[in-house]
Tab-separated table of C-alpha atoms in Angstrom:
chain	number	residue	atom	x	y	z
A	1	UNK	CA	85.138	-54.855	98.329
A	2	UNK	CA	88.424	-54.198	100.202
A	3	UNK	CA	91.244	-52.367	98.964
A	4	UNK	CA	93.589	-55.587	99.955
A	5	UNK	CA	92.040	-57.953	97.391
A	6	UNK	CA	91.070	-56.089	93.880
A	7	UNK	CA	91.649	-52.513	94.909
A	8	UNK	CA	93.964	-49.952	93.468
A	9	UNK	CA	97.956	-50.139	93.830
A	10	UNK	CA	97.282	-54.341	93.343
A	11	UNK	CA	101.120	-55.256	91.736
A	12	UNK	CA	101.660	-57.301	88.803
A	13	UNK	CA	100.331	-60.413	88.403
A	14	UNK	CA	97.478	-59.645	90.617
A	15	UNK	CA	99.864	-59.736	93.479
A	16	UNK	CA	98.523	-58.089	96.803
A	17	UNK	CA	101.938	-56.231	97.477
A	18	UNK	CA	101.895	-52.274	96.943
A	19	UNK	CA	103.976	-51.246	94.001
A	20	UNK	CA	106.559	-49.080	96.061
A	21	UNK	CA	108.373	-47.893	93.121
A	22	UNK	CA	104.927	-46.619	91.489
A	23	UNK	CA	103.634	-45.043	94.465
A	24	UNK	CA	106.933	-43.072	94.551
A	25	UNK	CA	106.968	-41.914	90.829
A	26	UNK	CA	103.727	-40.626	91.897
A	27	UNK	CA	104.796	-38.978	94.922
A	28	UNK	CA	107.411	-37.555	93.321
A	29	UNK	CA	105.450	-36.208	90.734
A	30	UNK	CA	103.042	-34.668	93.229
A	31	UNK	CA	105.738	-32.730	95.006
A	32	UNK	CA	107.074	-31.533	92.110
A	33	UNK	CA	103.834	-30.080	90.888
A	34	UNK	CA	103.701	-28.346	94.320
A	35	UNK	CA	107.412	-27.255	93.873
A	36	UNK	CA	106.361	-25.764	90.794
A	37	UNK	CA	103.022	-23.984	91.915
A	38	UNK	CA	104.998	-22.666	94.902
A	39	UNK	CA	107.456	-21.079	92.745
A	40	UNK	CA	104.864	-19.764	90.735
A	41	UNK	CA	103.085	-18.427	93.449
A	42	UNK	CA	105.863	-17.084	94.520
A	43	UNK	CA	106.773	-15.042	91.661
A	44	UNK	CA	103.718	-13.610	91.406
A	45	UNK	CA	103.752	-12.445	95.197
A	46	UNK	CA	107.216	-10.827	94.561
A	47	UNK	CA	105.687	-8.766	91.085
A	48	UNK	CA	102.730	-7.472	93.307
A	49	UNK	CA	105.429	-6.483	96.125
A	50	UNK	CA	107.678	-4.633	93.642
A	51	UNK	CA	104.852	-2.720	92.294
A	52	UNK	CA	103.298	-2.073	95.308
A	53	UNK	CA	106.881	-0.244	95.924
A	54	UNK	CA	107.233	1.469	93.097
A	55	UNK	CA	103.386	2.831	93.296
A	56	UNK	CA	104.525	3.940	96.627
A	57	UNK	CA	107.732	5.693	95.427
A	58	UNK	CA	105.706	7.273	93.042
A	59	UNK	CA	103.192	8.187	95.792
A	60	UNK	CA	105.771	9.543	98.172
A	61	UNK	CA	108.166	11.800	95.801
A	62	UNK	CA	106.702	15.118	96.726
A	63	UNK	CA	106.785	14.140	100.339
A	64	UNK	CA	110.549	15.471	101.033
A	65	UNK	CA	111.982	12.144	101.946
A	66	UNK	CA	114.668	11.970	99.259
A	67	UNK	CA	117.103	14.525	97.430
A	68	UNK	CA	115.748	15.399	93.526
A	69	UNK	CA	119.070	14.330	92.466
A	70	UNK	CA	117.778	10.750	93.930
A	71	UNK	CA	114.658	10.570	91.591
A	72	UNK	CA	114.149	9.664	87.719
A	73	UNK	CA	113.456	12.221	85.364
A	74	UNK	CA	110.229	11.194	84.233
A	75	UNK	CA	108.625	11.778	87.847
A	76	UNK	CA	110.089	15.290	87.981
A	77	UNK	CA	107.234	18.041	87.256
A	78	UNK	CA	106.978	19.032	83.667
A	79	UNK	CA	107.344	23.165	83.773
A	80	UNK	CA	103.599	23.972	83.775
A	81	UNK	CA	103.744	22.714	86.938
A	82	UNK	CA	106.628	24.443	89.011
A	83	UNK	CA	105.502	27.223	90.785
A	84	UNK	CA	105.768	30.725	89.730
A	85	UNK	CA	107.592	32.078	92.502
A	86	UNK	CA	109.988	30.238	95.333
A	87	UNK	CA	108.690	33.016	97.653
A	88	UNK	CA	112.499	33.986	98.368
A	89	UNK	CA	113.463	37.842	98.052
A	90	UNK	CA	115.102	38.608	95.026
A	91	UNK	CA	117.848	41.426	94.162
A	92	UNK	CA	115.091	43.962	92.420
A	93	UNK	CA	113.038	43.290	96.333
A	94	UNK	CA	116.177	44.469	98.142
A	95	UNK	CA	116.543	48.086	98.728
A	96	UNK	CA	119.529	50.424	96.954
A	97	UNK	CA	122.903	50.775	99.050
A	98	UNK	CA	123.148	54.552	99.898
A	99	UNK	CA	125.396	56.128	97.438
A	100	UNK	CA	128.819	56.980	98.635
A	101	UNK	CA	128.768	60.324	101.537
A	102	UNK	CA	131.095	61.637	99.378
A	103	UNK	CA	128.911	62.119	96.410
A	104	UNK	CA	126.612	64.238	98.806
A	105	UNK	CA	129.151	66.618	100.338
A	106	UNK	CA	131.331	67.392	96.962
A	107	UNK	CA	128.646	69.601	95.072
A	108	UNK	CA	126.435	71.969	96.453
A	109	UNK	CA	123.620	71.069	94.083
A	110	UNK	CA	123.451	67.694	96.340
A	111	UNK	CA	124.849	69.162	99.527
A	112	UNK	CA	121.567	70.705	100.944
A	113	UNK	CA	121.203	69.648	104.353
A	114	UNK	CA	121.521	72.898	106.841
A	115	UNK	CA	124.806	74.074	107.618
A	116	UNK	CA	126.119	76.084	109.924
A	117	UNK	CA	127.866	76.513	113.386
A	118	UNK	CA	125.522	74.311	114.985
A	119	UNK	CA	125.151	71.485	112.763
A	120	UNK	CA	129.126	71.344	112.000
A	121	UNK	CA	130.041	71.491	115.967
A	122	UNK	CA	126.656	70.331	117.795
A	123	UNK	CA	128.672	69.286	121.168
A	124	UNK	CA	129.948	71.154	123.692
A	125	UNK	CA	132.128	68.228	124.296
A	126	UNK	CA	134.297	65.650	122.051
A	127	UNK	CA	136.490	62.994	122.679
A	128	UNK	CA	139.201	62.082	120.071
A	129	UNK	CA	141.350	59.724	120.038
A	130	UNK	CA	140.611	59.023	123.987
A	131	UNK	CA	141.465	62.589	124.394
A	132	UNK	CA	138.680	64.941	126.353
A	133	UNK	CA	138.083	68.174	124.434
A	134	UNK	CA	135.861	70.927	125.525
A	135	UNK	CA	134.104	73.343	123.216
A	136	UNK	CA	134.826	77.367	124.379
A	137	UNK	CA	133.777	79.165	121.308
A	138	UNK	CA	132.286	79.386	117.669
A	139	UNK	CA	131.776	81.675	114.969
A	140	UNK	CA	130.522	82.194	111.559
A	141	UNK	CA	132.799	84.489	108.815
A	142	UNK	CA	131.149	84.771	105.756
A	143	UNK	CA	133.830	87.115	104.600
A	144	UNK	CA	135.896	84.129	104.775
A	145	UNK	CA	138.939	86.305	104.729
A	146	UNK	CA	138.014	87.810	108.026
A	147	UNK	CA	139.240	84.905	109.750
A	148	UNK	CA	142.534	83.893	108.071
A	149	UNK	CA	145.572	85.854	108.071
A	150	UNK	CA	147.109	88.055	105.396
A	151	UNK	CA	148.665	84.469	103.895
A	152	UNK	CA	145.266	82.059	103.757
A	153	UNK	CA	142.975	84.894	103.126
A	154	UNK	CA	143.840	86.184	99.307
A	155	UNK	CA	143.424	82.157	98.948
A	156	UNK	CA	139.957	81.327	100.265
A	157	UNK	CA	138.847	84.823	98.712
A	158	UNK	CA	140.011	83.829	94.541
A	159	UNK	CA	138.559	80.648	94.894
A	160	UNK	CA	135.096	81.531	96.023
A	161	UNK	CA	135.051	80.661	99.579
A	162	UNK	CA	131.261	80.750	100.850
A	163	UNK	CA	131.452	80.710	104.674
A	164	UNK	CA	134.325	79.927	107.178
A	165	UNK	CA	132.807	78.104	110.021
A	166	UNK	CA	135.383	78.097	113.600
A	167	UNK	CA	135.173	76.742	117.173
A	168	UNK	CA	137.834	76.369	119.887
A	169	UNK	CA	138.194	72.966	121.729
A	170	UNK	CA	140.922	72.862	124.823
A	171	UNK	CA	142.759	70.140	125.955
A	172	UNK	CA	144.935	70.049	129.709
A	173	UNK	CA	146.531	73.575	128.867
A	174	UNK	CA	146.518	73.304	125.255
A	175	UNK	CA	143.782	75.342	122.277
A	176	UNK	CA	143.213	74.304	119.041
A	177	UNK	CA	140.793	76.125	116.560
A	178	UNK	CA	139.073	74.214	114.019
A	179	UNK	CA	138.147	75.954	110.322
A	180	UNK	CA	135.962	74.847	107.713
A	181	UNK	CA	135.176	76.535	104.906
A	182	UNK	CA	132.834	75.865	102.043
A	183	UNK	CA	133.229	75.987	98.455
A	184	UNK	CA	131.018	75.297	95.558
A	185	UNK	CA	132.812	72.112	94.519
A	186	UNK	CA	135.399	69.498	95.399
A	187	UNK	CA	137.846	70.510	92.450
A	188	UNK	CA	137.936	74.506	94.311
A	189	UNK	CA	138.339	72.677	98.034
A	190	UNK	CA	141.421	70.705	97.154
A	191	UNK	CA	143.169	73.114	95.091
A	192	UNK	CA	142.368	75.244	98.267
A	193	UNK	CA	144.432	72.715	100.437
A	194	UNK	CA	147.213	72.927	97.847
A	195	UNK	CA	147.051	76.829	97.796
A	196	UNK	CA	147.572	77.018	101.432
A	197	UNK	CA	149.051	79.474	103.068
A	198	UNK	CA	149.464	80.291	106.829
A	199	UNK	CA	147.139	80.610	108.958
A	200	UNK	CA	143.754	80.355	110.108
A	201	UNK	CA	142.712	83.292	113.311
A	202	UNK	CA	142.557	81.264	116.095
A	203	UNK	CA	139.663	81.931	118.033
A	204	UNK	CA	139.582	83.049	121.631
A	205	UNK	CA	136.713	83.078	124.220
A	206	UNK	CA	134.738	81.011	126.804
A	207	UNK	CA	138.065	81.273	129.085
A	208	UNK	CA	140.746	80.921	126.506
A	209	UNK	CA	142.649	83.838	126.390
A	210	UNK	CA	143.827	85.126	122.768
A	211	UNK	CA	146.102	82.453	122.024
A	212	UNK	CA	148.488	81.651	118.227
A	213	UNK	CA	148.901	85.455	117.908
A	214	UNK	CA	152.352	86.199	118.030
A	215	UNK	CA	153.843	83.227	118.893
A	216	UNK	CA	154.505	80.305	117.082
A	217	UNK	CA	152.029	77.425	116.474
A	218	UNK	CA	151.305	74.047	114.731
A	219	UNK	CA	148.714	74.597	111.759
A	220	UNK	CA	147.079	71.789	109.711
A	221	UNK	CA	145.301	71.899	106.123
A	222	UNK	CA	143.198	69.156	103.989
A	223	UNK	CA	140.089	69.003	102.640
A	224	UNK	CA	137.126	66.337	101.728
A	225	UNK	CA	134.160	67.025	99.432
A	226	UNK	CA	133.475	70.796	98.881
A	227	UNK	CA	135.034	71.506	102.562
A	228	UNK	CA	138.601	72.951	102.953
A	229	UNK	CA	139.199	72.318	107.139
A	230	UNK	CA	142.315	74.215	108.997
A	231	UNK	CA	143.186	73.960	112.340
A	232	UNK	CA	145.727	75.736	114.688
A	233	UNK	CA	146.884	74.640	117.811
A	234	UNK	CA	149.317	75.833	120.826
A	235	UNK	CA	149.743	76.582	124.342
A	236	UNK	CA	146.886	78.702	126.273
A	237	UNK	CA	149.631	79.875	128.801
A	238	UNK	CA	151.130	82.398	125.568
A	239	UNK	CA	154.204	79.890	125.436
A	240	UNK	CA	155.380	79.019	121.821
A	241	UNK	CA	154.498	75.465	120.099
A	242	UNK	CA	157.667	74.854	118.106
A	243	UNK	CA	157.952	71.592	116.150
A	244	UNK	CA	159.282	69.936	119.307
A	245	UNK	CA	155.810	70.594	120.904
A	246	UNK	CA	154.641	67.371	120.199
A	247	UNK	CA	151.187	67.700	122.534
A	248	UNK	CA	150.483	71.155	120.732
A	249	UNK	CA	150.678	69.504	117.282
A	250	UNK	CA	148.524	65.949	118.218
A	251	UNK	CA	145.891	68.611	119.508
A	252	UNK	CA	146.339	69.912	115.776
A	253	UNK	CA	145.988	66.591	114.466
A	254	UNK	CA	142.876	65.742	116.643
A	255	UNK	CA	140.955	68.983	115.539
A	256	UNK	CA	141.094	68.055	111.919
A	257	UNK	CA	140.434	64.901	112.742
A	258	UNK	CA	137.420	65.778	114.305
A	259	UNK	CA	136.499	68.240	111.328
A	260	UNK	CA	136.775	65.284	108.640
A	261	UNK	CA	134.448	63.375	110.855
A	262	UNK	CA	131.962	66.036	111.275
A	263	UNK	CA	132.109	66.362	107.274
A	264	UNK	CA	131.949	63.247	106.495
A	265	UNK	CA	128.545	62.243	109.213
A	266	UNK	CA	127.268	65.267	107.328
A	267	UNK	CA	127.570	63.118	103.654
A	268	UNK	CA	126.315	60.148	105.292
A	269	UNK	CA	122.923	61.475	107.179
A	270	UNK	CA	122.277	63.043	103.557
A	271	UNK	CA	122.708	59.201	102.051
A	272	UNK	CA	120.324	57.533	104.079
A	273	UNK	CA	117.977	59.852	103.614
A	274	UNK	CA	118.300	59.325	99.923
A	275	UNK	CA	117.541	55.927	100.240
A	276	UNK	CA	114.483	56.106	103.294
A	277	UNK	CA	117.077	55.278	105.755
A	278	UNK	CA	117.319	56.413	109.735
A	279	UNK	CA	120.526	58.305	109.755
A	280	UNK	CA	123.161	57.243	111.984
């Protein structure tokens, strides 16, 4: 049997003609259940692709790609698991600071690092200020009143004075003798410096003639710590150094200037030590 005689899609009233409008209902209907399995299959493609994502977000939070602030709580580690220790150095690994030079040069119960001539003027040479200085002399007074005149002497004597320590520096023409004497505190040293009282003896020797003996000079007096430091300055030629001898009286300047520093490396090389440090 052919499909043009008694076959299916015959018309009404057995009529041999297709029915066009019933083959298209049907067509229809067939695209639109392949519209709908399309979409359906294409929903379910997109759910598998979103959690395929996520499981790889999930996968790929410890992996440094992103910022914390970028994550959701509920993937951050609960606190059992965060480490123990970021491995960075913390304030109780860092060493102490040194404690302050002064602290170490104010009281002789701290103050124990050798002293004398050599360790208070160790070079033959100094330069302050830019200025070339070259050392002639020293000497150690433990009388301390041995070395000052009638004026500074009766001072350093009532207030305990332990040791005077002196050298002489020159400078194109000019002397100046540096003093430093030691006491047992700070409080002694600067009522010392208020006490004052010309003058320190300057010392001569090494080629400097004796110089500030009878003529006028330009004296200094301070102190730091436990250390009273004098100085006295003038002309190696025996020529006065009134107050218009302003060379005379920046040599004066330079020698206590010098003395403070020598002092104060003294409380610092005791401060590292404290602390395991190489001095400076």
């Amino acid at each position: 049997m052919s499909f043009g005689q008694d076959g299916p899609g015959q018309g009404p009233g057995g009529s041999s003609t297709p029915d066009w409008a019933a083959l298209a209902d049907e067509s229809e209907r067939e695209r639109t259940r392949k519209r709908r399995w399309m979409i359906a299959g294409a929903g379910a493609l997109a759910t598998v692709v979103v959690a395929g994502i996520v499981a790889f977000a999930v996968m790929s939070e410890g992996g440094g790609g992103g910022s914390a602030s970028d994550k959701p709580s509920e993937t951050l580690p609960t606190p059992k698991d965060l480490p123990s220790s970021s491995g960075e150095p913390t304030f109780e690994d860092e060493p102490p600071p040194p404690p302050p030079p002064r602290d170490f040069v104010s009281d002789a119960k701290r103050d124990k690092a050798p002293l004398s001539v050599g360790t208070l003027y160790p070079s033959s040479s100094v330069k302050v200020n830019g200025r070339p200085y070259k050392r002639t002399s020293t000497d150690t007074s433990k009388d301390c009143a041995d070395a000052a005149h009638a004026g500074l002497g009766p001072v350093l004597s009532k207030n305990g004075c332990e040791s005077l320590f002196r050298a002489t520096y020159t400078h194109r023409g000019l002397a100046v003798t540096v003093g430093i004497a030691v006491f047992d505190d700070a409080k002694t040293a600067a009522k010392v410096k208020q006490q004052y009282k010309p003058n320190l003896v300057a010392l001569k020797g090494g080629g400097v003639p004796d110089f500030c003996r009878t003529v006028t000079c330009r004296t200094t007096a301070n102190s730091f710590g436990r250390y009273a430091y004098f100085t006295i300055a003038g002309r190696t030629n025996g020529k006065p150094s009134t107050s218009a001898d302003a060379k005379a009286e920046q040599a004066g300047r330079d020698g206590s200037t010098y003395a403070y520093a020598r002092i104060l490396k003294r409380g610092k090389d005791q401060a590292a030590k404290a602390v395991g440090a190489s001095p400076e």
